[in-house]
XYZ file of C-alpha atoms in Angstrom:
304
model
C 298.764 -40.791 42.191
C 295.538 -39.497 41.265
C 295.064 -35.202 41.261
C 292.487 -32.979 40.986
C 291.567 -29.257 41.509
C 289.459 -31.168 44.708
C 292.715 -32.859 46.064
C 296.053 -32.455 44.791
C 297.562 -33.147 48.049
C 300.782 -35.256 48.689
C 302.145 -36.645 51.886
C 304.949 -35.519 53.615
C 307.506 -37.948 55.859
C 306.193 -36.453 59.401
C 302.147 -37.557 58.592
C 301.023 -34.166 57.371
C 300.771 -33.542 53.516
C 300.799 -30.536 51.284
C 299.001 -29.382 48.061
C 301.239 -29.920 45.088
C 300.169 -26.130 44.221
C 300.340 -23.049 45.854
C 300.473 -19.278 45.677
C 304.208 -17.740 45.445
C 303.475 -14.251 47.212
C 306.907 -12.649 46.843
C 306.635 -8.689 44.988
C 308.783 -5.824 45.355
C 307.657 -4.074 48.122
C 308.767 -0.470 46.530
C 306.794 -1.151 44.057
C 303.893 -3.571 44.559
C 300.691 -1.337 45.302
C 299.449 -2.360 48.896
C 296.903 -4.691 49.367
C 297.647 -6.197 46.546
C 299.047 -9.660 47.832
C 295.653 -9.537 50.216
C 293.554 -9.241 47.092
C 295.758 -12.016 45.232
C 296.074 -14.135 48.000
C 291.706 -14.071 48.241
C 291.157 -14.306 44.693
C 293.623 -17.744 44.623
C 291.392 -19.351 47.952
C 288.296 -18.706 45.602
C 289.909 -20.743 42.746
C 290.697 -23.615 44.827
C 294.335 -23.215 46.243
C 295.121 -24.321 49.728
C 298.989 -23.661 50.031
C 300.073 -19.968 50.412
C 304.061 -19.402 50.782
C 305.690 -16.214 52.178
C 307.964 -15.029 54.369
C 308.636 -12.396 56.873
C 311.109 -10.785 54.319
C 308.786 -10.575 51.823
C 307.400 -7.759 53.780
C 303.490 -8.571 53.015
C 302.888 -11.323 56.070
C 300.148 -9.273 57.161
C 298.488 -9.242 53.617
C 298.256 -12.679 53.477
C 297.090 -13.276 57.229
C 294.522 -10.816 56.691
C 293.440 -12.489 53.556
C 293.112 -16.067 54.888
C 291.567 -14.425 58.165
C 288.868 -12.913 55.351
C 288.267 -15.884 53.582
C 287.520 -18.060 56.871
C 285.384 -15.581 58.218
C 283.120 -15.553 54.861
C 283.101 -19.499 55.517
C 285.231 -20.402 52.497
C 288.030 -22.378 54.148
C 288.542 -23.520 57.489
C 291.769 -22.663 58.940
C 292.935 -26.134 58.546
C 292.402 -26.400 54.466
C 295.200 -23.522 54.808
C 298.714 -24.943 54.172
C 300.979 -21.662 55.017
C 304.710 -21.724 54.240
C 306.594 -19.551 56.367
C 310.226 -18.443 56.421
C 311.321 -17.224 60.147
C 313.356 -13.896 60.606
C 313.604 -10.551 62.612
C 315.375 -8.554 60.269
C 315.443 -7.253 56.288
C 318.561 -7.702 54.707
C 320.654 -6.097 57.654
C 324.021 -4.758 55.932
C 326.462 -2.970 58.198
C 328.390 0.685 58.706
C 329.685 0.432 55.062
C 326.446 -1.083 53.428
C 327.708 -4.683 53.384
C 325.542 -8.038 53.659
C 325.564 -9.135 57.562
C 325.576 -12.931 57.571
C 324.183 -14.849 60.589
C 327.266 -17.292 61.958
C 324.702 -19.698 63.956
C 325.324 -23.356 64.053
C 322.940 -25.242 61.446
C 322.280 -27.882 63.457
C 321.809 -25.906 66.568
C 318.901 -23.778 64.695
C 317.541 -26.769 63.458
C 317.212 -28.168 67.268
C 315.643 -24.929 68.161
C 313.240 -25.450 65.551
C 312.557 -28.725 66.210
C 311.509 -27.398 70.000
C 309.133 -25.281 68.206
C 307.383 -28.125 66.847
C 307.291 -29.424 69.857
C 305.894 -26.421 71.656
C 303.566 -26.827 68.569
C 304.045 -23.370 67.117
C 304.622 -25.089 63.546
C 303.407 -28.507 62.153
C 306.382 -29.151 59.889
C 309.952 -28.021 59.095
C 311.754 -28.345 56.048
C 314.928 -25.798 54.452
C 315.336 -23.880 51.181
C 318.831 -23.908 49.083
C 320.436 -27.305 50.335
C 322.327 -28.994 48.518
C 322.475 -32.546 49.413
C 325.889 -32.028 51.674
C 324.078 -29.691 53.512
C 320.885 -31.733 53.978
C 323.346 -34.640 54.894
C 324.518 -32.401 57.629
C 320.912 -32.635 59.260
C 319.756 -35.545 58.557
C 323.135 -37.255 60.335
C 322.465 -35.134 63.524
C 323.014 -36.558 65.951
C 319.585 -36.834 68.112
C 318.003 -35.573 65.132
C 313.987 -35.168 65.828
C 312.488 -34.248 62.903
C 313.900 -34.147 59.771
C 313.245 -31.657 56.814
C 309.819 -32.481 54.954
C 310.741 -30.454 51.783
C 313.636 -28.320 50.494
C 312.737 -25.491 48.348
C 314.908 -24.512 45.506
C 314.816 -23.274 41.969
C 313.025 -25.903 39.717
C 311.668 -26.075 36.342
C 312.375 -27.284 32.487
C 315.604 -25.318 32.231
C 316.713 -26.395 35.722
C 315.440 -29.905 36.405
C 317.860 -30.457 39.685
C 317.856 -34.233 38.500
C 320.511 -35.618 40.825
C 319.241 -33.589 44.155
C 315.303 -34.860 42.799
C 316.495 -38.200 43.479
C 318.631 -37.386 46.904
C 315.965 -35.981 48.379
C 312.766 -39.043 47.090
C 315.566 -41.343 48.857
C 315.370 -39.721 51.659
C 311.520 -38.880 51.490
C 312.087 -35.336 50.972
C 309.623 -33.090 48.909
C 310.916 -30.899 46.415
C 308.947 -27.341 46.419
C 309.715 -25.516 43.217
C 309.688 -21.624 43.312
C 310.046 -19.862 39.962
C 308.505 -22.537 38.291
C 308.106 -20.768 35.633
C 311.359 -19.230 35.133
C 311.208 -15.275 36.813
C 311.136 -11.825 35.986
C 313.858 -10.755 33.826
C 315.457 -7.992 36.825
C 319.140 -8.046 35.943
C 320.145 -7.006 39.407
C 319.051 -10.925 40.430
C 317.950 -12.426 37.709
C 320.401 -14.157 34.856
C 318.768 -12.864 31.466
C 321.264 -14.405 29.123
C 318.927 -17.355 29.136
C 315.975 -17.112 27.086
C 313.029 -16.807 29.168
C 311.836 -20.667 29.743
C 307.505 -19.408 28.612
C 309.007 -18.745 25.059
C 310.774 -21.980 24.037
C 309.331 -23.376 20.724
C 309.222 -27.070 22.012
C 307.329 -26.009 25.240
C 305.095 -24.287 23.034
C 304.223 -26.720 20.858
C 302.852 -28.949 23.626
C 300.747 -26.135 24.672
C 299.109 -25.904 21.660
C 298.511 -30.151 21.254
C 296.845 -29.544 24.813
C 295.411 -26.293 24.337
C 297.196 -24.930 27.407
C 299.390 -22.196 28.420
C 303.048 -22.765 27.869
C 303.096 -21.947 31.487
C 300.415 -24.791 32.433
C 302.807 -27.092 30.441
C 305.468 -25.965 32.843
C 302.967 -26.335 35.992
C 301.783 -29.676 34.835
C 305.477 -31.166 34.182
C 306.461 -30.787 38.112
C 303.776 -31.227 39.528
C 303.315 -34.650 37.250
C 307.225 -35.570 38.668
C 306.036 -35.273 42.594
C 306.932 -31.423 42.347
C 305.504 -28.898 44.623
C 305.041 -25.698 42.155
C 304.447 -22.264 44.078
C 304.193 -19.677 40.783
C 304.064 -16.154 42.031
C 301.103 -13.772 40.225
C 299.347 -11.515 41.397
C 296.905 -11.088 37.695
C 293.919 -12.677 38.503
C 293.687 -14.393 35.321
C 297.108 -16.499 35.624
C 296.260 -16.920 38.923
C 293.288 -18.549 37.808
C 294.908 -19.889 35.079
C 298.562 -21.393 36.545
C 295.695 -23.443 38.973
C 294.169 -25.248 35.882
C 296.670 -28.076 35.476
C 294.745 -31.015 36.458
C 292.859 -31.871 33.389
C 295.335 -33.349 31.331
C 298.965 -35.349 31.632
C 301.974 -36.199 29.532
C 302.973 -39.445 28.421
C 305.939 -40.728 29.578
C 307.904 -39.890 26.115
C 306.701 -36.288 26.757
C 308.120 -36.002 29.918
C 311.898 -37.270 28.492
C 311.322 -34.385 26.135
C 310.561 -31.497 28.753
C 313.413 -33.306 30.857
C 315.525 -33.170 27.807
C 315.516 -29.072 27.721
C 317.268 -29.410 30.935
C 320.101 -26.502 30.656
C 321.277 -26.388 34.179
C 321.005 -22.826 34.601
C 319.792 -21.090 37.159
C 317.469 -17.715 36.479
C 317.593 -16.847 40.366
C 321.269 -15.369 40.580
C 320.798 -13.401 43.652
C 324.555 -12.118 43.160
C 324.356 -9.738 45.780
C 324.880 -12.912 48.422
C 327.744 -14.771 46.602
C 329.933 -13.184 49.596
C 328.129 -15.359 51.928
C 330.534 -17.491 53.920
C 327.981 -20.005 54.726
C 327.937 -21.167 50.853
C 331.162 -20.010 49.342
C 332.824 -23.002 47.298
C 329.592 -25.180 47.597
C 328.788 -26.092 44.305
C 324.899 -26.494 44.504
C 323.920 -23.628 46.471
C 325.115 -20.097 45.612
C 322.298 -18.236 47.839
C 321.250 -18.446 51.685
C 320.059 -20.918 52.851
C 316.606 -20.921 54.991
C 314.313 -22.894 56.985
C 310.936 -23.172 56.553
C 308.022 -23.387 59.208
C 305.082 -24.659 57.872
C 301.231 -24.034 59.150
C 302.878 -21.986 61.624
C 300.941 -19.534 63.451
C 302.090 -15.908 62.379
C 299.952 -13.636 59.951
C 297.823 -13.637 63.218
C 296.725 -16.873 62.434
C 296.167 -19.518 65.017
C-alpha cells in the first residue's frame, strides 16, 4: 500500500476509508487557553490532515466544528475531505452524592443496535468502539442480527505497547486499529504510569531517527502507520503538528520493523486509575478503562 501526504487513506470493512493520520484534540480543559484546539485544529487542515478525533468529553467540540466550518468556508476542504471521530455522551464524568464514578449499566449490545439505527437514520457514516478487548469485540460481532459491525477499535498503541495479539484479532476480522498516544503521553501521574521511561527518549528509537534524519517521534508515527495503524498524536505546537504529519517520505525495512517491535514492553502509559472501579471491566485482562463507541463523520460540531 502506497502513502503519501496526498492520500494516506485506508479502507474500512463498511466501504468508507479513513486517513491513517489524524489530529488527537484531547487538552485539559482547566488549563488549555480557549481557542486553542480551533487554532490547532486549522493550522493541521493547512498541513494536509483530513481526520480530526474528539469527543464530547473533551469539552472543545465546538472548537473543532468551528475550525472545520472556517476552513470550508475559505475553500480549503470540502466537508467531505473531513474524516471526524466522534465519541457520543451527555454528561462529564458524572460522580454521585459522595464524589464517586457513576457507571452507565446499559446493555452493550443494545447500545450498539441503537447505534446501528443511527447509521441508518444516517446521522453517522461508520461505527467502531475504543478499549475492547477481543472478548468484548466477540460479544458484538456474534450479535445476533448484528448490522454493522465495528470498523476500528481505538486503544493505546505504540513501540512500548505493540497490542500484537489484539493487532491480529482485529486484521482477522477486518478491524482497524486507531492508535491514540502514539507517542507515549504526558507524564501526569494522576493518569499517566511514569515508571516507564518516556517512549521519545529510548536510545534505539533514536538512533533510527538520526539514520533518517527524523524526529524520534516521526520514527514512532512512521512504525504504525507502516503496520496498517491509524496514529491520532495530540499537539497543539504548530511545529509538531507540522512535523508528526511528515512521515511519508521514508519507510523501514522489514528488519527495522522486528527491531521497533522488539522494544515491545507491554505497558500501558494511559492508567486512568481513577476508573479501575468500573464494573463493566473489572477482572478483564485487556481493558482496564471504559469502554466507548465511536461515531464517525457524524454530524455534531454543527457540522452537516
Amino acid at each position: 500500500m502506497h502513502l503519501s501526504a496526498v492520500n494516506h487513506r485506508i479502507p474500512l470493512s463498511d466501504g468508507n476509508s479513513i486517513p491513517i493520520i489524524g489530529l488527537g484534540t484531547y487538552s485539559a480543559p482547566i488549563s488549555t487557553p480557549k481557542g486553542s484546539c480551533a487554532t490547532s485544529v486549522k493550522i493541521a487542515i493547512d498541513t494536509g490532515y483530513r481526520h480530526i478525533d474528539g469527543a464530547y468529553i473533551y469539552q472543545n467540540e465546538h472548537e473543532v466544528g468551528e475550525a472545520i466550518r472556517e476552513k470550508i468556508a475559505q475553500g480549503k476542504v470540502q466537508r467531505e475531505d473531513i474524516f471526524y471521530c466522534g465519541k457520543p455522551g451527555d454528561d462529564v464524568y458524572p460522580k454521585d452524592e459522595n464524589g464517586k464514578w457513576l457507571y452507565h449499566k446499559s446493555n452493550l449490545c443494545a447500545t450498539w443496535e441503537a447505534l446501528e439505527a443511527c447509521k441508518d437514520a444516517g446521522l453517522v457514516k461508520s461505527l467502531g468502539v475504543s478499549n475492547f478487548n477481543h472478548r468484548q469485540l466477540e460479544l458484538i460481532l456474534n450479535k445476533p442480527g448484528l448490522k454493522y459491525k465495528p470498523v476500528s477499535n481505538q486503544v493505546e498503541c505504540h513501540p512500548y505497547f505493540t497490542q500484537p495479539k489484539l493487532l491480529k484479532f482485529c486484521q482477522k476480522h477486518d478491524i482497524v486499529i486507531v492508535a491514540y498516544s502514539p507517542l507515549g503521553t504526558c507524564r501526569d501521574p494522576s493518569w499517566v504510569n511514569v515508571s516507564v521511561q518516556p517512549l521519545l527518549k529510548d536510545p534505539f528509537l533514536k538512533a533510527l531517527g538520526k539514520k533518517y534524519n527524523k524526529t524520534v517521534a516521526q520514527i514512532v508515527l512512521r512504525f504504525n502507520i507502516q503496520r496498517g495503524v491509524v496514529v491520532i498524536p495530540k499537539s497543539f505546537n504548530p511545529e509538531r503538528i507540522k512535523e508528526n504529519f511528515q512521515i511519508f517520505d521514508f519507510s523501514f525495512t522489514e528488519e527495522e520493523m522486528k527491531d521497533i517491535e522488539a522494544l515491545n514492553k507491554n505497558i500501558r502509559y494511559v492508567e486512568l486509575l481513577m476508573y479501575y472501579s468500573n464494573p463493566q471491566t473489572l477482572g478483564i485482562s485487556n481493558c482496564d478503562k471504559p469502554l466507548s463507541l465511536l461515531i464517525y463523520e457524524s454530524q455534531v460540531c454543527g457540522l452537516e
